[in-house]
XYZ file of C-alpha atoms in Angstrom:
245
model
C 1.778 -38.217 -12.657
C 4.119 -36.681 -10.192
C 7.793 -37.415 -11.052
C 9.202 -39.920 -8.624
C 11.901 -38.551 -6.367
C 14.744 -40.528 -7.391
C 14.533 -38.768 -10.733
C 14.800 -35.295 -9.216
C 17.472 -33.461 -11.137
C 20.123 -31.975 -8.681
C 21.488 -28.686 -10.247
C 24.499 -26.838 -8.936
C 26.799 -24.197 -10.317
C 29.409 -24.664 -7.600
C 31.966 -25.207 -10.053
C 31.338 -21.948 -11.858
C 34.788 -20.521 -10.515
C 36.489 -22.870 -12.935
C 34.484 -21.574 -16.125
C 36.063 -19.039 -18.619
C 34.454 -16.393 -20.498
C 36.122 -15.713 -23.671
C 39.093 -17.566 -22.626
C 39.680 -15.819 -19.639
C 38.566 -16.824 -16.002
C 35.421 -15.396 -14.765
C 35.616 -12.940 -11.794
C 31.967 -14.274 -10.519
C 32.537 -15.540 -7.119
C 31.621 -19.054 -6.626
C 28.391 -20.014 -5.846
C 27.984 -21.978 -2.404
C 24.545 -23.132 -3.152
C 22.597 -25.916 -4.862
C 19.295 -26.662 -6.150
C 17.054 -29.886 -6.562
C 14.094 -29.725 -8.930
C 11.494 -31.861 -8.559
C 8.042 -31.670 -10.598
C 4.844 -32.607 -8.763
C 1.507 -32.074 -10.625
C 1.403 -28.530 -11.745
C 3.864 -27.102 -9.662
C 7.583 -27.786 -9.130
C 9.356 -28.259 -5.617
C 12.600 -26.765 -5.401
C 15.027 -27.444 -2.752
C 17.910 -24.973 -1.917
C 20.931 -25.949 0.162
C 24.173 -24.008 1.144
C 24.635 -20.232 1.434
C 22.429 -17.388 -0.851
C 24.991 -14.662 -1.174
C 26.685 -12.815 -4.020
C 27.729 -15.809 -5.964
C 23.907 -17.310 -5.970
C 23.180 -15.180 -8.777
C 24.424 -18.103 -10.767
C 21.590 -20.174 -10.277
C 19.065 -17.667 -11.594
C 18.774 -19.521 -14.985
C 18.266 -22.595 -13.432
C 15.441 -21.118 -11.083
C 14.029 -19.456 -13.880
C 13.783 -22.666 -15.945
C 12.217 -24.518 -13.197
C 9.420 -21.981 -12.951
C 8.941 -21.471 -16.674
C 8.507 -25.410 -17.036
C 5.899 -25.271 -14.058
C 2.167 -24.595 -15.031
C 1.319 -22.944 -11.597
C 4.189 -22.023 -9.895
C 7.084 -23.324 -7.397
C 7.282 -24.260 -3.770
C 10.720 -23.350 -2.096
C 12.415 -25.757 0.292
C 14.828 -23.379 2.241
C 15.464 -25.606 4.933
C 18.730 -26.276 3.868
C 19.733 -22.579 3.826
C 22.436 -21.636 6.389
C 23.193 -18.082 5.143
C 21.277 -15.466 3.120
C 22.432 -11.741 2.419
C 20.583 -9.301 0.359
C 21.865 -10.797 -2.718
C 20.100 -13.999 -1.859
C 17.047 -12.292 -1.031
C 16.739 -10.278 -4.324
C 17.170 -13.664 -5.795
C 13.898 -14.889 -4.515
C 12.305 -11.481 -5.105
C 13.192 -11.695 -8.644
C 11.859 -15.038 -9.023
C 8.512 -13.981 -7.750
C 8.302 -11.042 -9.872
C 8.885 -13.180 -12.779
C 6.228 -15.529 -11.674
C 3.712 -12.629 -11.122
C 4.359 -11.786 -14.709
C 3.437 -14.998 -15.868
C 0.149 -15.615 -13.550
C 2.212 -18.131 -11.396
C 3.029 -18.134 -7.796
C 6.085 -18.754 -5.704
C 5.354 -20.102 -1.823
C 7.721 -21.014 0.909
C 7.310 -24.600 1.876
C 9.941 -24.683 4.169
C 11.822 -21.465 5.221
C 14.968 -20.954 7.492
C 16.126 -18.457 10.032
C 18.375 -16.121 7.713
C 15.775 -16.141 5.331
C 13.191 -15.280 7.841
C 15.242 -12.712 9.467
C 15.557 -10.852 6.410
C 11.916 -11.164 5.134
C 11.004 -9.714 8.663
C 13.647 -6.875 8.735
C 12.690 -5.792 5.196
C 8.881 -6.286 5.490
C 8.649 -8.718 2.590
C 7.227 -11.678 4.324
C 3.913 -11.528 3.139
C 4.984 -11.556 -0.371
C 5.900 -15.236 0.071
C 2.732 -17.339 1.122
C 3.282 -20.356 3.133
C 2.406 -23.630 1.347
C 1.563 -26.788 2.987
C 4.205 -29.679 3.765
C 4.778 -31.900 0.559
C 3.499 -34.793 2.286
C -0.168 -33.087 2.619
C -0.081 -32.247 -1.361
C 1.736 -34.916 -2.930
C -0.995 -36.934 -3.924
C -3.443 -34.278 -4.199
C -4.990 -32.347 -7.174
C -2.938 -29.312 -7.833
C -5.799 -27.011 -7.144
C -6.030 -28.808 -3.512
C -2.441 -28.684 -2.850
C -1.585 -25.010 -3.450
C -4.757 -22.241 -3.777
C -4.977 -20.950 -7.343
C -3.408 -17.322 -7.778
C -5.603 -14.712 -6.133
C -5.233 -11.918 -8.646
C -7.313 -9.219 -6.458
C -5.157 -10.304 -3.235
C -1.585 -10.096 -4.776
C -2.716 -6.763 -6.216
C -3.930 -5.435 -2.736
C -0.641 -6.854 -1.165
C 1.418 -5.213 -4.186
C -0.199 -2.042 -3.633
C 0.348 -2.176 0.094
C 4.079 -2.928 -0.471
C 4.485 0.200 -2.739
C 2.462 2.156 -0.333
C 5.173 1.115 2.317
C 8.046 1.506 -0.162
C 7.039 5.241 -1.094
C 6.812 6.030 2.666
C 10.328 4.379 3.424
C 12.192 4.389 0.240
C 13.370 8.356 0.376
C 14.758 7.938 3.773
C 16.863 4.895 2.720
C 17.734 6.460 -0.448
C 19.193 9.002 1.487
C 21.039 6.946 4.063
C 22.720 4.948 1.055
C 23.784 8.273 -0.134
C 25.248 9.090 3.010
C 27.490 6.083 3.065
C 28.335 6.486 -0.602
C 29.690 9.985 -0.019
C 31.083 9.002 3.398
C 33.031 5.986 2.683
C 33.193 6.232 -1.202
C 30.957 3.295 -1.908
C 29.228 2.174 -4.926
C 25.404 1.982 -4.622
C 25.684 -1.734 -4.527
C 27.961 -1.785 -1.721
C 26.045 1.093 0.321
C 22.828 -1.201 -0.173
C 24.843 -4.331 1.076
C 26.130 -2.193 4.236
C 22.553 -1.138 5.072
C 21.073 -4.483 5.009
C 23.955 -6.323 6.730
C 23.754 -3.847 9.594
C 19.891 -4.024 9.626
C 20.390 -7.732 10.060
C 23.115 -7.888 12.432
C 21.285 -5.200 14.710
C 18.141 -6.741 14.312
C 16.877 -3.423 13.306
C 14.115 -2.515 10.660
C 15.711 -1.280 7.630
C 13.921 1.926 7.183
C 14.518 2.526 11.065
C 18.135 1.891 10.550
C 18.531 4.367 7.372
C 16.575 7.242 9.572
C 18.973 6.735 12.233
C 21.687 7.144 9.689
C 19.931 10.356 8.392
C 19.752 11.680 11.851
C 23.729 11.642 12.358
C 23.798 14.730 9.646
C 21.812 16.541 12.472
C 24.259 15.520 14.863
C 22.253 12.700 16.700
C 24.873 9.714 17.444
C 24.150 6.091 16.369
C 23.908 3.590 19.507
C 27.426 2.234 20.048
C 26.267 -1.467 18.776
C 24.859 0.096 15.542
C 28.378 2.106 14.834
C 30.030 -1.148 15.392
C 28.074 -3.356 12.760
C 27.804 -0.361 10.355
C 31.896 -0.097 10.486
C 32.179 -3.567 10.210
C 29.875 -3.860 7.041
C 31.676 -1.040 5.633
C 35.042 -2.670 6.070
C 33.723 -5.756 4.389
C 32.048 -4.062 1.372
C 35.088 -2.118 0.635
C 37.244 -5.376 0.959
C 34.896 -6.465 -1.881
C 35.094 -3.462 -3.890
C 38.944 -3.602 -3.807
C 39.598 -7.117 -4.369
C 41.215 -8.083 -7.612
C 39.391 -10.113 -10.115
C 39.693 -13.914 -9.754
């Protein structure tokens, strides 16, 4: 029996900045997102509201617990997400990877513009199949609501993604190395700069990376891209140099 809506359990880590580790305040940035978990048959609906950024990593345990408690996987409602960066995307990708390891699926029942844009720019959209609206499947049998895991199809998608990554990853890694050496950034900060500039200029990640590599050969970046990269570097350095909370 599906759990009644009024018993859905809201989970949040917004108070994480008040938590202490070993008696000292935690340096983890506050989480600006909340999740609401609602089991429906063999699957679990998860509604996420707020901002998926670096602080949202504090939601990982709750998301994984909801996935582990489900029999077939989870359906995400991201309609309440107003911002998502590469850290938020990595959170969703890690959840999907865990689901695959356990023979389950993660679907997008409702998406949002920030997540759609990142999925499009990074080529990861096809990793998250679209689920039907909850109203279409709330009273249906689990296998009528969401198709069973298509192992062959998932493997083909994984192979396609691996092949695409093999073609584009060297250029992305090289561009990240250029940013690290030029601006004294950490690997994580350089990756954030790439994804942020890619998102703000609506440029595919591997295309932006190749443009950065070409600058070594004397090919200048377009003015708009230069401005966005410079702004992203400034923000990344500010985060790196900020004292612990």
